[in-house]
Short mmCIF file of C-alpha atoms in Angstrom, two decimals:
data_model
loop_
_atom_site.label_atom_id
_atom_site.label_comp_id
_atom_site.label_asym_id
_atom_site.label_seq_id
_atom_site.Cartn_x
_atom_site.Cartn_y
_atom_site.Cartn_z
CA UNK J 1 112.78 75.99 73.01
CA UNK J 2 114.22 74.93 70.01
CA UNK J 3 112.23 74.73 66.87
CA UNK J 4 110.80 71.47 66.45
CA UNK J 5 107.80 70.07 64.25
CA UNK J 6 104.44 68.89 65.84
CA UNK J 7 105.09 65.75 64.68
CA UNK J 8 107.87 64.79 66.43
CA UNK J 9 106.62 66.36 69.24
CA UNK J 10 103.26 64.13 69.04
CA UNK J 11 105.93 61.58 68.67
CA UNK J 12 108.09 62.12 71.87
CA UNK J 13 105.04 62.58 73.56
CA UNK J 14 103.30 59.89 72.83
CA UNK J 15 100.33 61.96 72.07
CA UNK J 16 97.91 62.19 69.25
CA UNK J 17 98.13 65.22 67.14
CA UNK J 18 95.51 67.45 66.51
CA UNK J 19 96.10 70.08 63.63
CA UNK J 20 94.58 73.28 63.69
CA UNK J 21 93.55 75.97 60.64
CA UNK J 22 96.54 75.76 58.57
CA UNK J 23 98.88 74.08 61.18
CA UNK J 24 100.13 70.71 59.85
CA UNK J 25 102.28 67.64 61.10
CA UNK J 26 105.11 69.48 59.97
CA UNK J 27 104.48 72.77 61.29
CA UNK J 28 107.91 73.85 63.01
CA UNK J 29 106.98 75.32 67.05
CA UNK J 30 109.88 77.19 69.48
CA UNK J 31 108.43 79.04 71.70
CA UNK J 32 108.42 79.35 75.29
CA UNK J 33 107.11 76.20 77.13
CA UNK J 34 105.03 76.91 80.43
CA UNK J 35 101.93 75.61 82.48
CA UNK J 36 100.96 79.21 83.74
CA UNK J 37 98.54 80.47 80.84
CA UNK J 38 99.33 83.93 82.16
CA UNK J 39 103.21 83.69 80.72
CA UNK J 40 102.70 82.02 77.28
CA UNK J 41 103.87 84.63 75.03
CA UNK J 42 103.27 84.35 70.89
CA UNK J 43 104.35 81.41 69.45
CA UNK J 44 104.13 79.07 72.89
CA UNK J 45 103.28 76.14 74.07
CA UNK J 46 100.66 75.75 76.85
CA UNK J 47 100.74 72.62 79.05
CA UNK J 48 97.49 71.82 80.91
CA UNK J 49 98.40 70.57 84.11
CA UNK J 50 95.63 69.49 86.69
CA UNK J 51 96.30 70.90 89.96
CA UNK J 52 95.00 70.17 93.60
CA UNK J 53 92.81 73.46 92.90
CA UNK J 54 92.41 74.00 89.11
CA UNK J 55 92.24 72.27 86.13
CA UNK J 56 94.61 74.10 83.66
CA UNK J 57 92.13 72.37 80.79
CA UNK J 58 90.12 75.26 81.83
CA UNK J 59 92.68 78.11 80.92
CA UNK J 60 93.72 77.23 77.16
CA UNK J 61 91.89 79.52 76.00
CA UNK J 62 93.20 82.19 77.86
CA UNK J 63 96.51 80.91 77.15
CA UNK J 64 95.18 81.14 72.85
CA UNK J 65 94.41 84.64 73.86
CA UNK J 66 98.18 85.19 74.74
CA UNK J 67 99.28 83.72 71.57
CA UNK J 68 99.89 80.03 72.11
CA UNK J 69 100.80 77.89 69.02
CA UNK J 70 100.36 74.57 70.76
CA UNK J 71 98.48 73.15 73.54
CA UNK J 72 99.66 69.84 75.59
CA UNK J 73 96.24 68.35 76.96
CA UNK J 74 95.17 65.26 78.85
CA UNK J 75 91.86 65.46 76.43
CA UNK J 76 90.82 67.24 73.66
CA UNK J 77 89.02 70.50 73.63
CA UNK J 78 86.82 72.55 71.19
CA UNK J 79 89.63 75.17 71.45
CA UNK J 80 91.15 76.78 68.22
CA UNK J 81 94.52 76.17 68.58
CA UNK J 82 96.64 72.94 67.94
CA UNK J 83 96.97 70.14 70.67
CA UNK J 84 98.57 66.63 71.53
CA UNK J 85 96.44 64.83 73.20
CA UNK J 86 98.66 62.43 75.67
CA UNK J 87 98.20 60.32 78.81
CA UNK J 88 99.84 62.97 81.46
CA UNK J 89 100.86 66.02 80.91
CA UNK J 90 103.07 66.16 83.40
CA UNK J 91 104.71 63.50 82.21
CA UNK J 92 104.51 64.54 78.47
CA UNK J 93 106.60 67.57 80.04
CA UNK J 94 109.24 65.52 81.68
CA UNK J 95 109.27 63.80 77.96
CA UNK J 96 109.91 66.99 76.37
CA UNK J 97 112.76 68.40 78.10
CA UNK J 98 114.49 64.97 77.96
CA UNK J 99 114.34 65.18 74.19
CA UNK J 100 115.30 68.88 73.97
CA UNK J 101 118.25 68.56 75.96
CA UNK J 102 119.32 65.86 74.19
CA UNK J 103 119.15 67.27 70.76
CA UNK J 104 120.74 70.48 72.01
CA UNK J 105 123.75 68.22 73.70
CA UNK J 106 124.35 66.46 70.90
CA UNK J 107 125.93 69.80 69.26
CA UNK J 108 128.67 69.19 71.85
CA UNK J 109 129.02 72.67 73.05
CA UNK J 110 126.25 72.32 75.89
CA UNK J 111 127.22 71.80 79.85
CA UNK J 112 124.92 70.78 82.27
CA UNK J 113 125.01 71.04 86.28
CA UNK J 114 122.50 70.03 88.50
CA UNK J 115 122.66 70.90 92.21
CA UNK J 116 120.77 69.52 95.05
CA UNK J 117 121.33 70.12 98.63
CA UNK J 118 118.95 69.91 101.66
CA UNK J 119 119.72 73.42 102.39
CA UNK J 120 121.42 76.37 99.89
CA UNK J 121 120.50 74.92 96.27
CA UNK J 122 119.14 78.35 94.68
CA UNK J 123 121.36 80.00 96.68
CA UNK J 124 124.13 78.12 94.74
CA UNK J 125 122.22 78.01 91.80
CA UNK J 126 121.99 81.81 91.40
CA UNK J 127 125.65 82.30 92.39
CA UNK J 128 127.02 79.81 89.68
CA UNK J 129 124.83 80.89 87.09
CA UNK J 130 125.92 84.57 87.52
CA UNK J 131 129.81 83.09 87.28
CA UNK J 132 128.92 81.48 84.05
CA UNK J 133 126.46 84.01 82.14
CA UNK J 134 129.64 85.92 81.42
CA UNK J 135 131.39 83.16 79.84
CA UNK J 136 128.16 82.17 77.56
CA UNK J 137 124.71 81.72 77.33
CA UNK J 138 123.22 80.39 80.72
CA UNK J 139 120.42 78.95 81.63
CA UNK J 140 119.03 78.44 85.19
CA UNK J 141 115.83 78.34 86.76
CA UNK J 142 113.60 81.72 88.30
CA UNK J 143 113.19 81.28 92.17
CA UNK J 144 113.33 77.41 93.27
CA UNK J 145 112.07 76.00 90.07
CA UNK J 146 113.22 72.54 90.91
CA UNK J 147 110.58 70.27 91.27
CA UNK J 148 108.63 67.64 88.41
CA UNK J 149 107.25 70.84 86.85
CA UNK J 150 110.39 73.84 87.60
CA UNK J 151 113.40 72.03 86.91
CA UNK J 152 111.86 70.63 83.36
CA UNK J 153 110.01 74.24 82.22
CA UNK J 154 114.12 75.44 83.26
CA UNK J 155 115.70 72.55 81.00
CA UNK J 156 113.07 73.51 77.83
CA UNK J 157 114.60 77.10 77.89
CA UNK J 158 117.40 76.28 76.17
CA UNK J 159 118.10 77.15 72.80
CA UNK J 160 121.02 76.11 70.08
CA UNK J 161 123.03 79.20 71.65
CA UNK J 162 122.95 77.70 75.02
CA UNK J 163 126.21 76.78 76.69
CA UNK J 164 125.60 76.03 80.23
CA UNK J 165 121.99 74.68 81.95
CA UNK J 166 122.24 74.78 85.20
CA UNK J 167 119.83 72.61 87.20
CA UNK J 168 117.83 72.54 90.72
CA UNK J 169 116.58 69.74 91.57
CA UNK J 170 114.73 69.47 94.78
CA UNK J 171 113.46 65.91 96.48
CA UNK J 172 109.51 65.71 97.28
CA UNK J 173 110.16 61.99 97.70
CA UNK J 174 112.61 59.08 97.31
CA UNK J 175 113.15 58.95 93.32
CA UNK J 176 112.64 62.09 92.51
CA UNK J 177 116.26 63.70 91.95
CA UNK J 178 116.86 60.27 90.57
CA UNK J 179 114.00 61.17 88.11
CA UNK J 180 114.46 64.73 87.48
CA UNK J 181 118.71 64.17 87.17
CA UNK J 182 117.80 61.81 84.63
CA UNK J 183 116.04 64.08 82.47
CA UNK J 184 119.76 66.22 82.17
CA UNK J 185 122.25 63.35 83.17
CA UNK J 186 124.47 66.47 84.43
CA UNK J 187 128.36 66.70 83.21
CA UNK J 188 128.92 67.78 87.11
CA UNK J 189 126.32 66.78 90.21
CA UNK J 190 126.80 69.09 93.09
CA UNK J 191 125.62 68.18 96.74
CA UNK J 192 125.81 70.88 99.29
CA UNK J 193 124.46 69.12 102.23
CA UNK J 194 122.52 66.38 103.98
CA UNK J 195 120.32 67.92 106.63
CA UNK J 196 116.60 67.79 108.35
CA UNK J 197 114.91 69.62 105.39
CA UNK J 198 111.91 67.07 104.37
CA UNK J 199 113.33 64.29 106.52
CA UNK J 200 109.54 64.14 107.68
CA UNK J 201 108.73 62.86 104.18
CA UNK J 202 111.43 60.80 103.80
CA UNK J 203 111.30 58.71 107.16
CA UNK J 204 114.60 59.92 108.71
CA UNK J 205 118.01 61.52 107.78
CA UNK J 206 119.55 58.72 106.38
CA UNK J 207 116.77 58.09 103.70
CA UNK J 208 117.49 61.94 103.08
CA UNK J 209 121.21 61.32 101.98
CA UNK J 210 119.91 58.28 100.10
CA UNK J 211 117.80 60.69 98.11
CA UNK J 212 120.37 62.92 97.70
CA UNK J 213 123.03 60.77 96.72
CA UNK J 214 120.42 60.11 93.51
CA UNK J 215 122.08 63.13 91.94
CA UNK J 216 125.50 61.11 92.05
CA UNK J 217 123.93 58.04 90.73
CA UNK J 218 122.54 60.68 87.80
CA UNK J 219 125.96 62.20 86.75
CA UNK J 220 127.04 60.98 84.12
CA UNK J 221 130.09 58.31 83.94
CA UNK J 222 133.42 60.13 83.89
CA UNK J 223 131.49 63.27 84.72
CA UNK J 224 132.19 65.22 87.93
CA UNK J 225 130.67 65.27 91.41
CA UNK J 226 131.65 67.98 93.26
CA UNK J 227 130.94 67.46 97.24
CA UNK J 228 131.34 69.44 100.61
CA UNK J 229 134.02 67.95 102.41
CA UNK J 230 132.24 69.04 106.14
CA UNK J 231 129.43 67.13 105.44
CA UNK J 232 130.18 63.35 106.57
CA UNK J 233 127.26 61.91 104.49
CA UNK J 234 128.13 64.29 101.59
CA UNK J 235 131.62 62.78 101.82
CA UNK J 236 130.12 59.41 102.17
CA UNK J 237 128.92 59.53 98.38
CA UNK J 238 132.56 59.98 97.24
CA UNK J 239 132.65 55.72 96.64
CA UNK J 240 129.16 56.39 94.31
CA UNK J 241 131.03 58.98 92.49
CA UNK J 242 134.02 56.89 91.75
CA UNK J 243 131.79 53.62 90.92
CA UNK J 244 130.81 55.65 88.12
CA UNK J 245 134.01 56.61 86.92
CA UNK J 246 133.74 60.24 87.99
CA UNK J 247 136.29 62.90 89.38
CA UNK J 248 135.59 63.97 92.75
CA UNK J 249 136.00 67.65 93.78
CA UNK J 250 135.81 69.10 97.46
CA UNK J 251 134.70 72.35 98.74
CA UNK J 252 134.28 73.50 102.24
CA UNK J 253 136.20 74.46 104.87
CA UNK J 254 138.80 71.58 106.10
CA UNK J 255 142.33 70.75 104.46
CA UNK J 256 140.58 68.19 102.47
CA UNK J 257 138.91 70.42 100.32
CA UNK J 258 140.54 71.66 97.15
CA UNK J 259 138.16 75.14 97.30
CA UNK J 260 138.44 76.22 100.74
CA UNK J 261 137.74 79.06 102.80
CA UNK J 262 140.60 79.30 105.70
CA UNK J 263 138.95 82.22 107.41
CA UNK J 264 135.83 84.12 107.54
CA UNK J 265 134.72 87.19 108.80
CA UNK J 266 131.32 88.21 109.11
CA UNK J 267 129.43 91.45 109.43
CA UNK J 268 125.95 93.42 108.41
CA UNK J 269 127.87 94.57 105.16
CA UNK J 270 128.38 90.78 103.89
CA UNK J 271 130.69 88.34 104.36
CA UNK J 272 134.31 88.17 103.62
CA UNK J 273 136.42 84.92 103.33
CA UNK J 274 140.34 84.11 102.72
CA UNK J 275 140.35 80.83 100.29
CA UNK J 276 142.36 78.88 98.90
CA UNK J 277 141.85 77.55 95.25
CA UNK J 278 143.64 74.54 94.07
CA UNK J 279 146.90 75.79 96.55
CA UNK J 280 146.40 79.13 95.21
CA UNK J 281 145.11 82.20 97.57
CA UNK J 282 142.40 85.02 97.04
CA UNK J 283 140.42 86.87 98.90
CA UNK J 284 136.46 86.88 98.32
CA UNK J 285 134.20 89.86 100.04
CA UNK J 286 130.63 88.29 99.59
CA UNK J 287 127.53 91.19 99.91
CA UNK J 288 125.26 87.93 100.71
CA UNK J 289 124.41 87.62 104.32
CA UNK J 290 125.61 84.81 106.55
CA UNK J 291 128.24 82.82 106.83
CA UNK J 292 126.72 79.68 105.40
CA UNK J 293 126.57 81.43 101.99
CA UNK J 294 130.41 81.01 102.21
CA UNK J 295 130.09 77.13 101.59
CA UNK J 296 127.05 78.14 98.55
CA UNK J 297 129.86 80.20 97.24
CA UNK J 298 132.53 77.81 97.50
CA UNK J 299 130.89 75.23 95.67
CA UNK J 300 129.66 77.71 92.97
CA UNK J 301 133.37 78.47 92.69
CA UNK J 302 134.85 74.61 92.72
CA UNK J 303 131.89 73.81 89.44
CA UNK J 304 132.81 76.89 87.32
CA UNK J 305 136.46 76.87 87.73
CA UNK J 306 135.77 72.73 86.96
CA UNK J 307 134.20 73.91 83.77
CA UNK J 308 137.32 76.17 82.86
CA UNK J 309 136.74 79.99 84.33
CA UNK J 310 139.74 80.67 86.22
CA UNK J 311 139.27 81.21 90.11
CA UNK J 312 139.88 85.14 89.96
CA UNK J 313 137.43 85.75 87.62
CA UNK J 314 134.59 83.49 89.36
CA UNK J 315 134.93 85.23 92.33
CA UNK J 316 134.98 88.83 90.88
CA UNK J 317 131.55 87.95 89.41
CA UNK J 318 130.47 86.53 92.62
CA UNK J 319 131.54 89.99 94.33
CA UNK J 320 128.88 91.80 92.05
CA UNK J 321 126.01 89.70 93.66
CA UNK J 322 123.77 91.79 95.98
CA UNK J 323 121.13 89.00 97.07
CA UNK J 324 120.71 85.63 96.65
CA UNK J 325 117.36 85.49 95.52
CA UNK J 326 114.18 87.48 97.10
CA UNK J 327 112.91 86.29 100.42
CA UNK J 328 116.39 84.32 101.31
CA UNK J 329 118.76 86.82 103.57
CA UNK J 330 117.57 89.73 102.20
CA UNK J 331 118.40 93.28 103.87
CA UNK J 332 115.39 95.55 104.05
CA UNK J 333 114.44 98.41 106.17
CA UNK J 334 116.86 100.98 106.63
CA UNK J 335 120.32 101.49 108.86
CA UNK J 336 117.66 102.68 111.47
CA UNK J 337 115.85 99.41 111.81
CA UNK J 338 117.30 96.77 109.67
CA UNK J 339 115.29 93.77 108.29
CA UNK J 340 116.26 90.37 107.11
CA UNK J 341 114.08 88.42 104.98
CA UNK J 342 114.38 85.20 105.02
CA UNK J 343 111.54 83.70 105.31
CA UNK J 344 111.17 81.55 102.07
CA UNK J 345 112.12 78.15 103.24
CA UNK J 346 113.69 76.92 106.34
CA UNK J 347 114.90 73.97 107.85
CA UNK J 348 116.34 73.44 111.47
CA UNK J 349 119.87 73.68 109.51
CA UNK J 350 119.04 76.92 108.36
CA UNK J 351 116.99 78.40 111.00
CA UNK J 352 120.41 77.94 112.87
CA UNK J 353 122.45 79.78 110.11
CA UNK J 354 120.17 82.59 109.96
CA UNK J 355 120.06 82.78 113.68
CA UNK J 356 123.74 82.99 114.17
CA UNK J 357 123.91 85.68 111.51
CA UNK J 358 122.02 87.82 113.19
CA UNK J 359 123.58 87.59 116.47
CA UNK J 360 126.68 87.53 114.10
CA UNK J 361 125.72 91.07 112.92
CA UNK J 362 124.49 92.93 115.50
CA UNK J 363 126.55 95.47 117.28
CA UNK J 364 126.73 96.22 121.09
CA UNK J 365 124.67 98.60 121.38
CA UNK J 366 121.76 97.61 118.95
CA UNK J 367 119.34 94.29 119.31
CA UNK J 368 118.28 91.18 118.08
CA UNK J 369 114.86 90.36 117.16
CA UNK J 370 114.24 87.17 115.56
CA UNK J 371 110.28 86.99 114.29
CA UNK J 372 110.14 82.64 113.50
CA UNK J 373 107.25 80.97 112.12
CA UNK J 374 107.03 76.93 111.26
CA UNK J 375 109.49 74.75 109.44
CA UNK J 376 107.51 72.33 107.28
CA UNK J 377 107.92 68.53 106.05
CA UNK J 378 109.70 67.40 109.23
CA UNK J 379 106.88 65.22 110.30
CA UNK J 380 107.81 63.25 113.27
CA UNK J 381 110.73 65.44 114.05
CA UNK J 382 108.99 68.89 114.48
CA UNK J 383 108.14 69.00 117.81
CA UNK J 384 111.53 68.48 118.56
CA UNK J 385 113.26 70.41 116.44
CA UNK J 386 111.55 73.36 117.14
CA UNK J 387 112.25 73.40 120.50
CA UNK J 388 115.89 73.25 119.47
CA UNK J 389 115.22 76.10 117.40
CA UNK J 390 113.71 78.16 120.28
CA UNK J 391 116.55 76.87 122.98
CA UNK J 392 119.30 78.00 120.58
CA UNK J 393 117.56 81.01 119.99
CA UNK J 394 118.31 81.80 124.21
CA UNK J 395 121.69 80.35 124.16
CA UNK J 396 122.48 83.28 121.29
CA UNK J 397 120.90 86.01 123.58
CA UNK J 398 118.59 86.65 120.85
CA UNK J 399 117.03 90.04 123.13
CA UNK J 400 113.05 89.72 121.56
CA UNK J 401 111.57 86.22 120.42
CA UNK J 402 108.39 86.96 117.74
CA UNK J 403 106.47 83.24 117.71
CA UNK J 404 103.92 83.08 115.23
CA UNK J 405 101.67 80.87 114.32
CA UNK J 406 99.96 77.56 116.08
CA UNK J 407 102.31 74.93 114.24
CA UNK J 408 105.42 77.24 115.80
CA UNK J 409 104.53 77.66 119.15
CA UNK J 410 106.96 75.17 120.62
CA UNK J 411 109.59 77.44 120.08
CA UNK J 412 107.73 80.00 122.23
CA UNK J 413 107.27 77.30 124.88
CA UNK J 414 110.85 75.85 124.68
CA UNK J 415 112.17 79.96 125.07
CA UNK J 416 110.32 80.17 127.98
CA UNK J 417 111.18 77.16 129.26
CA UNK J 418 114.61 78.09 128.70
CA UNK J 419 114.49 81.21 130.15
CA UNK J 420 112.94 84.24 128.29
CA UNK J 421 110.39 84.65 130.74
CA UNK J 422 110.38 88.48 131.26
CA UNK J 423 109.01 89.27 127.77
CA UNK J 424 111.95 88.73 125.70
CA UNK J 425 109.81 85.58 123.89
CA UNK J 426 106.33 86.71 122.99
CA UNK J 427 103.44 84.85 120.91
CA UNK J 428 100.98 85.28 118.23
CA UNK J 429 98.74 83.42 116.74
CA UNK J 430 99.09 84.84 112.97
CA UNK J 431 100.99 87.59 111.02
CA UNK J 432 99.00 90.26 111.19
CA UNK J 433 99.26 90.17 114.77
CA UNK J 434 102.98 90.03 115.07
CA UNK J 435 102.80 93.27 112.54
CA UNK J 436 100.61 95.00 114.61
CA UNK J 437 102.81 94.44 117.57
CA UNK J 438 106.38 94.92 115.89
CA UNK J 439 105.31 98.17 113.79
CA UNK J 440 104.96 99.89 117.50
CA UNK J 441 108.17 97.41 119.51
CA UNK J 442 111.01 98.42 116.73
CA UNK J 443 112.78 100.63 117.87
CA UNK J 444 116.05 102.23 116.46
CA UNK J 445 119.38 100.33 116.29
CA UNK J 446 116.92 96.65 116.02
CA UNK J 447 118.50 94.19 113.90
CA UNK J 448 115.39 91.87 112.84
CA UNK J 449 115.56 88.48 111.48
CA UNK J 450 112.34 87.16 109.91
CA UNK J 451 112.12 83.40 109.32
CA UNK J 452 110.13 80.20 108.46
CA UNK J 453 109.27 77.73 105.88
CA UNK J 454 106.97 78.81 102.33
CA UNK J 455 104.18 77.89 104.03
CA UNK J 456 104.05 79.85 107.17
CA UNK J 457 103.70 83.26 104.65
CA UNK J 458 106.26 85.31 106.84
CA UNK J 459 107.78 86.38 103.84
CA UNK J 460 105.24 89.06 103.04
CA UNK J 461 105.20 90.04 106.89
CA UNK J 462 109.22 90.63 106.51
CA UNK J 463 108.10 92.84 102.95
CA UNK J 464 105.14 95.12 105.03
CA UNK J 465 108.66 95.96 107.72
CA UNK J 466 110.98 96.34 105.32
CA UNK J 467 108.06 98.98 103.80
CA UNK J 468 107.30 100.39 107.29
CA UNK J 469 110.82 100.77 108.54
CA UNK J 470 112.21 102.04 104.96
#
C-alpha cells in the first residue's frame, strides 16, 4: 500500500484513532493490507473481520506477533499495537481501497480493468495480467479474490510504481459488482458471459445479466467496455456502454467481433486457434485446456492490445502460460493415466465445456472418465440442470460416469435414465469413496475429468489421482 499517515487513515475510515508507544497521528503506514493474521508481514495492517466461524478480534495479537503496525477493529482491544476503531470493518476496507486507488490514479500513469463474467473471470484475469506484467508493474488478484473482501485486499496492493490493476469482481448478489466496480471505476469493463452460475441467488438468468451489466454501468464515461459478441445478453449491454459515452470492443468468434478466432483446433497438448486482430491474422497455440479458454484468451487479447501492446506480442506472452490457475483445467497424472482438475467452481456452462474437452481430447483407443460432484448457487434450477449435465454426459459417450455426493446424484439418475445402465454411471456417496474405487478402475490410456463447484471438495480428490497416477 502506499504510505499514508494514521490520520488520514482514521479519517477515510471514519474511525477513531488509537496511538500506540511512540506511534502518533502522523505516523506514516505502507504495508501490506490483509484480514488473514497469518500473512501480515512487518510493517502491516491487520483488519479484523468477523466471520460466520471466527472473530478475527481474536487473532490481533497473533497478527502483532507477525509484525503488524496497525490494526482495523470494530472495538478496541488491550492489544499493543495501534488501531482505528470504526463501525465495520469490512466496510472500513472497501473505504480504504477506494481512497488508495484514487490517490495512486491521480498520478495519471495508473490503468484499471475489471472483469466479470458468469463463467472464465480468473481465467481471464490471469491471462491478461501475464500480457501486461511485461509492459509494467501489474497488479491482479491470487486465486478468485473477487468478492467484498478479495477484490479490495487486490486493489490495496498497489503502490506508486503500479501501472495496471487488474480487477475480479464476482456477484454474491444484485449490487455487488455495482459496489465493488465502484471502488476502481475501471478505464475498461470486460464481460465474458451471462450464464447459470448463481442464477439460484439471483432469481433467474435475466437478473444475472442485470448484475452483470453493473460492471458497464461502473466503467467509467468515455472508458471502454469490451464484450463477447456470442453472447446475446453480453451484446445486449452494448446500448449501456454507449449511454455512457464508452467505446465498445468485441471478441469472440463471429464476423462481428474485432478479436476473433476463425478456427480452432483442439487436443490434450492445448489448444490452438487462427485469429484475426483488428483485420490482421496470427496464429495463437494456447497450452490451457479447452476450447472455451479460446474466448478467455480472446478477450485478454482485445483489453491489452486496447491498452496499447500490439497483438503479436500479447499473444506470445499468452503462449508462455502453462495453467490457468490451480484446480481450473489442470493436467495431472501422467501420459499413462491423465488427470484434469477442474474442480474449483462449476456451473452448468462450464460443466459442459469441460465435458466436451475431454471427449475433445481423448483418442480412439483410450477412455473417458468424468468423476462430477455438485454445482452450487443454482437454487431452483439444480435439479434440472443436473440432469442436463448427466444426459449430456451420455450424448458425449463419456465411457465411466463417477457421481459423488448426495446433492449430485441426479446426474447419476438422469445417466441411467439415459442409458448408462451397464456400469458405465456409478455412485458414491462422498470422495473418499470414489478414491477408493478409481485408484483400483484406472486403467492405462484413461483420460479423467474431475469436476464440481468449491464446495463439493473434489478438488483435493483430483490432487490424491494426480499423486497416485504420477
Amino acid at each position: 500500500m502506499i504510505s499514508t499517515s494514521l490520520s488520514h487513515l482514521a479519517d477515510v475510515l471514519g474511525g477513531r484513532l488509537v496511538v500506540h508507544g511512540g506511534d502518533t497521528p502522523d505516523t506514516l503506514v505502507s504495508g501490506l493490507v490483509d484480514t488473514d493474521s497469518r500473512l501480515i508481514e512487518p510493517g502491516g495492517i491487520f483488519v479484523a473481520k468477523p466471520g460466520e466461524t471466527t472473530d478475527g478480534h481474536l487473532f490481533v495479537g497473533t497478527a502483532i506477533q507477525q509484525g503488524a503496525a496497525l490494526a482495523i477493529v470494530e472495538r478496541e482491544l488491550d492489544e499493543r499495537v495501534s488501531q482505528i476503531v470504526v463501525p465495520d470493518s469490512v466496510a472500513a476496507l472497501s473505504a480504504l481501497a477506494r481512497d488508495v486507488v484514487a490517490r495512486v490514479r491521480a498520478e495519471g500513469r495508473l490503468k484499471i480493468v475489471g472483469i466479470t463474467g458468469s463463467n472464465g473471470k480468473t481465467t481471464t484475469k490471469n491471462l491478461l495480467a501475464r500480457i501486461l506484467e511485461d509492459d509494467g508493474v501489474t497488479v491482479a488478484p491470487r486465486a478468485s479474490f473477487n468478492n467484498e473482501v478479495g477484490a479490495p485486499l487486490t486493489m490495496l496492493r498497489i503502490t506508486d510504481a503500479t501501472r495496471y490493476l487488474v480487477s475480479e469482481f464476482g456477484a454474491s448478489a444484485p449490487g455487488a459488482i455495482a459496489h465493488l466496480a465502484g471502488l476502481v471505476t475501471p478505464d475498461i469493463g470486460v464481460v465474458l458471459m451471462v450464464g447459470m452460475a448463481h442464477a439460484g441467488g439471483f432469481g433467474g438468468i435475466e437478473s444475472t445479466f442485470h448484475a452483470k451489466s453493473e460492471l458497464v454501468r461502473a466503467t467509467r464515461e468515455g472508458g471502454l467496455a469490451v464484450l463477447n459478441a456470442d453472447d446475446p445478453r453480453v451484446a445486449a449491454m452494448e446500448p449501456l456502454a454507449r449511454e455512457r459515452g464508452q467505446g465498445v470492443r468485441w471478441f469472440g468468434r463471429g464476423e462481428r467481433a474485432e478479436v476473433r478466432a476463425v478456427d480452432v483446433e483442439v487436443s490434450a497438448s492445448g489448444t490452438r486457434a487462427d485469429l484475426l486482430v483488428d483485420g490482421q491474422e496470427y496464429t495463437l497455440t494456447l497450452r490451457v485446456l479447452g476450447e472455451h479458454h479460446v474466448m478467455n484468451a480472446l478477450a485478454a487479447i482485445a483489453a491489452a492490445t486496447a491498452l496499447g501492446v500490439p497483438a503479436a506480442d500479447a499473444i506470445a506472452r499468452l503462449e508462455t502460460v502453462e495453467i490457468a490457475e490451480r484446480w481450473r483445467m489442470q493436467p495431472l497424472g501422467s501420459e499413462r493415466v491423465r488427470i484434469i482438475n477442474d474442480a474449483y467452481n462449476a456451473s452448468p456452462d462450464s460443466m459442459a465445456a469441460a465435458l466436451r474437452t475431454l471427449a475433445q481430447i481423448t483418442g480412439p483407443h483410450e477412455r473417458t472418465v468424468a468423476v462430477l460432484g455438485a454445482m452450487s448457487e443454482l437454487g431452483e434450477y439444480a435439479d434440472e440442470e443436473h440432469d442436463r449435465v448427466g444426459l449430456l454426459a451420455v450424448r458425449l459417450r463419456i465411457q465411466r460416469i463417477v457421481v459423488i455426493g448426495p446433492e449430485a446424484r441426479r446426474m447419476y439418475l438422469e445417466a441411467i435414465a439415459q442409458g448408462s445402465w451397464d456400469g458405465e454411471a456409478v455412485f458414491f456417496p462422498d470422495a473418499d469413496a470414489a478414491y477408493d474405487y478409481l485408484a483400483t478402475e484406472l486403467r492405462d490410456g484413461d483420460r479423467v475429468l474431475v469436476k464440481s463447484s468449491n464446495s463439493a471438495g473434489l478438488r483435493h480428490l483430483g490432487d490424491r489421482l494426480g499423486e497416485l497416477f504420477a
